[in-house]
Coordinates of C-alpha atoms in Angstrom, one line a residue:
Chain A
M1 CA 7.8 -94.9 51.7
A2 CA 6.9 -98.5 51.3
I3 CA 4.5 -99.7 48.6
S4 CA 1.2 -100.8 50.1
I5 CA -0.5 -104.1 49.5
E6 CA -3.2 -102.3 47.4
H7 CA -0.6 -101.5 44.7
Y8 CA 0.2 -105.2 44.3
L9 CA -3.4 -106.2 44.3
V10 CA -4.3 -103.7 41.6
L11 CA -1.3 -104.8 39.5
S12 CA -2.4 -108.4 40.0
A13 CA -5.9 -107.5 38.9
I14 CA -4.6 -105.7 35.8
L15 CA -2.4 -108.7 34.8
F16 CA -5.3 -111.1 35.5
L17 CA -7.7 -109.1 33.4
I18 CA -5.3 -108.8 30.5
G19 CA -4.9 -112.6 30.6
A20 CA -8.6 -113.2 30.8
F21 CA -9.2 -110.8 27.9
G22 CA -6.6 -112.8 25.9
V23 CA -8.2 -116.1 26.7
I24 CA -11.6 -114.9 25.5
T25 CA -10.5 -113.1 22.3
R26 CA -7.5 -114.9 20.9
R27 CA -8.1 -117.9 18.6
N28 CA -4.6 -119.5 18.6
I29 CA -4.7 -122.2 21.3
L30 CA -1.0 -121.6 22.1
I31 CA -1.6 -118.0 22.9
V32 CA -4.7 -119.0 25.0
L33 CA -2.4 -121.3 27.1
M34 CA 0.1 -118.4 27.5
C35 CA -2.7 -116.1 28.7
L36 CA -3.7 -118.8 31.2
E37 CA -0.2 -118.7 32.5
L38 CA -0.5 -114.9 32.8
M39 CA -3.7 -115.3 34.9
L40 CA -2.1 -117.9 37.2
N41 CA 0.9 -115.6 37.6
A42 CA -1.3 -112.7 38.6
A43 CA -3.0 -115.0 41.2
N44 CA 0.4 -115.9 42.5
L45 CA 1.3 -112.2 42.8
A46 CA -1.8 -111.7 44.9
F47 CA -0.9 -114.7 47.1
V48 CA 2.6 -113.4 47.8
G49 CA 1.2 -109.9 48.4
F50 CA -1.3 -111.0 50.9
S51 CA 1.4 -113.2 52.5
R52 CA 3.4 -110.1 53.1
A53 CA 0.5 -108.0 54.3
L54 CA -0.6 -110.6 56.8
D55 CA 2.9 -111.5 57.8
D56 CA 2.1 -115.2 57.2
M57 CA 4.1 -117.4 54.9
T58 CA 1.3 -119.7 54.0
G59 CA 0.9 -117.7 50.8
H60 CA 4.3 -118.7 49.7
I61 CA 3.5 -122.4 50.1
F62 CA 0.3 -121.9 48.2
M63 CA 2.2 -120.1 45.4
I64 CA 4.6 -123.0 45.1
M65 CA 1.6 -125.5 44.9
S66 CA 0.0 -123.3 42.2
L67 CA 3.3 -123.2 40.3
T68 CA 3.4 -127.0 40.4
V69 CA -0.1 -127.3 39.1
A70 CA 0.7 -124.7 36.3
A71 CA 3.8 -126.7 35.3
A72 CA 1.8 -129.9 35.0
E73 CA -1.0 -128.1 33.2
V74 CA 1.4 -126.7 30.6
A75 CA 3.1 -130.0 30.0
V76 CA -0.2 -131.8 29.4
G77 CA -1.6 -128.8 27.5
L78 CA 1.3 -128.6 25.1
A79 CA 1.3 -132.3 24.5
L80 CA -2.3 -132.0 23.5
V81 CA -1.5 -129.1 21.3
V82 CA 1.2 -131.1 19.5
A83 CA -1.2 -134.1 19.1
I84 CA -4.0 -131.8 17.8
Y85 CA -1.7 -130.1 15.3
K86 CA -0.5 -133.5 14.0
H87 CA -4.1 -134.6 13.6
R88 CA -5.8 -131.5 12.3
E89 CA -3.0 -129.2 10.9
T90 CA -4.5 -126.2 12.7
L91 CA -4.5 -124.5 16.1
N92 CA -7.5 -122.3 15.6
I93 CA -10.0 -123.0 18.3
D94 CA -12.9 -122.0 16.1
V95 CA -12.0 -124.9 13.7
L96 CA -11.4 -127.4 16.5
K97 CA -15.0 -128.2 17.4
L98 CA -15.2 -131.9 16.7
L99 CA -17.1 -132.6 19.9
K100 CA -19.8 -130.1 18.9
G101 CA -22.6 -132.2 17.4
Chain B
M1 CA 14.0 -96.4 45.8
E2 CA 11.4 -99.2 46.5
T3 CA 8.7 -97.1 44.8
V4 CA 10.8 -96.6 41.7
V5 CA 11.6 -100.3 41.4
F6 CA 8.0 -101.2 41.9
Y7 CA 6.7 -98.9 39.2
V8 CA 9.4 -99.7 36.7
F9 CA 8.8 -103.5 37.0
A10 CA 5.0 -103.2 37.3
A11 CA 5.0 -101.2 34.0
L12 CA 7.3 -103.8 32.4
A13 CA 5.0 -106.6 33.5
V14 CA 1.9 -104.9 32.2
A15 CA 3.7 -104.1 28.9
G16 CA 4.8 -107.6 28.5
A17 CA 1.3 -108.9 29.2
I18 CA -0.2 -106.6 26.6
V19 CA 2.3 -107.8 24.0
V20 CA 1.5 -111.4 24.9
V21 CA -2.2 -110.8 24.1
T22 CA -1.9 -108.6 21.0
H23 CA 1.2 -109.8 19.1
S24 CA 0.5 -112.0 16.1
N25 CA 3.7 -114.0 16.2
P26 CA 3.6 -116.6 19.1
V27 CA 7.4 -116.5 19.5
Y28 CA 7.2 -112.8 20.4
S29 CA 4.3 -113.6 22.7
A30 CA 6.4 -116.2 24.5
I31 CA 9.4 -113.9 24.9
S32 CA 7.1 -111.2 26.3
L33 CA 5.7 -113.7 28.7
V34 CA 9.2 -114.3 30.0
L35 CA 9.5 -110.5 30.5
T36 CA 6.3 -110.4 32.5
L37 CA 7.2 -113.4 34.6
F38 CA 10.7 -112.0 35.3
S39 CA 9.3 -108.6 36.3
T40 CA 6.9 -110.5 38.7
A41 CA 9.9 -112.2 40.2
V42 CA 11.5 -108.8 40.9
L43 CA 8.2 -107.8 42.6
F44 CA 8.4 -110.9 44.7
V45 CA 11.8 -109.8 46.0
L46 CA 10.3 -106.5 46.9
L47 CA 7.7 -108.4 48.9
H48 CA 10.5 -110.2 50.8
A49 CA 9.7 -113.5 49.1
D50 CA 13.2 -114.4 48.1
F51 CA 12.8 -118.1 47.7
V52 CA 9.6 -117.8 45.8
A53 CA 11.3 -115.3 43.5
V54 CA 14.1 -117.7 42.7
V55 CA 11.5 -120.5 42.1
Q56 CA 9.6 -118.2 39.8
V57 CA 12.7 -117.5 37.6
L58 CA 13.8 -121.2 37.6
V59 CA 10.5 -122.9 37.0
Y60 CA 8.3 -120.3 35.3
A61 CA 10.7 -118.2 33.3
G62 CA 13.0 -121.1 32.8
A63 CA 11.3 -124.5 32.4
I64 CA 7.8 -123.6 31.4
M65 CA 8.8 -120.9 28.9
I66 CA 11.4 -123.2 27.3
L67 CA 8.5 -125.7 26.9
F68 CA 6.4 -123.1 25.2
L69 CA 9.2 -121.9 22.9
F70 CA 10.0 -125.4 22.0
T71 CA 6.4 -126.2 21.0
V72 CA 6.1 -123.0 19.0
M73 CA 9.2 -123.7 17.0
F74 CA 8.4 -127.4 16.7
L75 CA 5.0 -126.7 15.2
N76 CA 6.2 -124.0 12.7
I77 CA 2.9 -122.1 12.8
R78 CA 2.2 -119.0 10.7
P79 CA 1.6 -115.7 12.5
E80 CA -2.1 -115.0 12.6
A81 CA -3.2 -111.4 12.7
F82 CA -4.9 -110.2 15.9
K83 CA -8.3 -109.0 14.7
F84 CA -11.5 -108.0 16.3
D85 CA -13.9 -107.7 13.4
S86 CA -14.9 -111.3 12.7
K87 CA -16.0 -111.9 16.3
Y88 CA -17.4 -108.5 17.0
M89 CA -20.2 -109.6 19.3
K90 CA -17.8 -111.9 21.2
F91 CA -15.4 -108.9 21.6
K92 CA -18.1 -106.7 23.1
I93 CA -19.1 -109.4 25.5
S94 CA -15.6 -110.0 26.6
V95 CA -14.9 -106.3 27.1
F96 CA -18.0 -106.1 29.2
M97 CA -17.0 -109.0 31.3
V98 CA -13.5 -107.7 31.9
L99 CA -14.9 -104.3 32.9
L100 CA -17.3 -106.0 35.3
L101 CA -14.5 -108.0 36.9
F102 CA -12.5 -104.8 37.3
V103 CA -15.4 -102.9 38.9
G104 CA -16.0 -105.8 41.3
Y105 CA -12.4 -106.0 42.1
F106 CA -12.0 -102.4 43.0
A107 CA -15.2 -102.6 45.1
S108 CA -13.7 -105.5 47.0
L109 CA -10.5 -103.6 47.6
G110 CA -12.3 -101.7 50.3
F111 CA -12.3 -104.9 52.4
S112 CA -8.6 -105.1 52.5
R113 CA -8.4 -102.0 54.7
G114 CA -8.2 -103.9 57.9
L115 CA -5.0 -105.8 57.0
K116 CA -2.1 -105.6 59.4
R117 CA 0.5 -103.1 58.5
S118 CA 3.2 -103.6 61.0
Y119 CA 5.7 -106.3 59.8
T120 CA 7.7 -108.3 62.2
E121 CA 11.0 -108.2 60.3
S122 CA 11.8 -111.8 60.9
V123 CA 15.0 -113.1 59.2
D124 CA 13.3 -116.3 58.0
F125 CA 10.4 -114.6 56.3
G126 CA 10.4 -115.7 52.7
S127 CA 13.9 -117.4 52.9
A128 CA 14.6 -120.9 51.7
K129 CA 14.9 -121.9 55.4
G130 CA 11.5 -120.4 56.3
V131 CA 9.6 -121.8 53.3
G132 CA 11.3 -125.1 53.6
T133 CA 10.5 -125.5 57.3
M134 CA 6.8 -124.9 56.6
L135 CA 6.8 -127.1 53.5
F136 CA 8.2 -130.1 55.4
T137 CA 6.3 -129.7 58.6
D138 CA 2.8 -128.2 58.4
Y139 CA 2.4 -128.8 54.7
L140 CA 4.1 -132.2 54.3
L141 CA 1.0 -134.0 53.0
P142 CA 0.1 -131.5 50.2
F143 CA 3.8 -131.4 49.3
E144 CA 3.9 -135.1 48.8
L145 CA 0.6 -135.1 47.0
T146 CA 2.1 -132.7 44.4
S147 CA 4.5 -135.5 43.5
V148 CA 1.5 -137.7 42.6
L149 CA 0.2 -134.9 40.4
I150 CA 3.5 -134.6 38.6
V151 CA 3.8 -138.3 38.0
A152 CA 0.2 -138.3 36.6
A153 CA 1.2 -135.4 34.3
I154 CA 4.3 -137.2 33.1
I155 CA 2.4 -140.4 32.4
G156 CA -0.3 -138.4 30.7
V157 CA 2.1 -136.5 28.5
V158 CA 4.0 -139.6 27.4
A159 CA 0.7 -141.4 26.7
I160 CA -0.6 -138.5 24.6
A161 CA 2.7 -137.8 22.7
K162 CA 3.6 -141.5 22.1
R163 CA 0.6 -142.4 20.0
R164 CA 1.7 -143.2 16.5
D165 CA -1.6 -143.3 14.6
G166 CA -1.9 -139.5 15.0

């Protein structure tokens, strides 16, 4: 018996929500970035799952585009993290509120 | 067989994700994220997306996670306990939002009933040849535009990291 598309969608939802929960609750900016990756990965899983269900490979193309954006985002994000850490000696996003008047 | 593989790697992916969110040490979080991404790659193989699975392992579990681990070890940060008490209200709000998302998601699952179930077992589906053909014909412009994005990211990273006044 083959696994249906709903299984993949529910798994994708679970992974996405765990990631969303982490983004909201964690205070370490590095962990927040990792949870963002988790959410993007869950979206990719949904793309590939739908691609299989609809028998259309456009989902694969979209997954590769999303992967590229994720890689660029991580590179810039981690560079910012390093710069912030050099400047402020902390990664707690409750402390990093310089822009807040 | 397929069912067993799906459930084993789905469980691994969820377990890894939970460790990412809850563990106090960022190094363990990063390693668990590798586990989750790798399990997802196995699920991609189950979905007949071979090329995408390979890309997932190479780029995500390889390059991106190396970047994460390098940053974690470069910064030498102390583990910070995962605690709920200080932000109790924020915690309740986030739990509510997550549950709301979940309910909305399962409600929307009903719309996926009409999806096609019969697969034409094409040889090219998900292979490097199939994906490559699409990428270089129908999606050539988006593909080339991603290179602009990557160049922008590289220049941005160098500009941010190179500043000496810090």
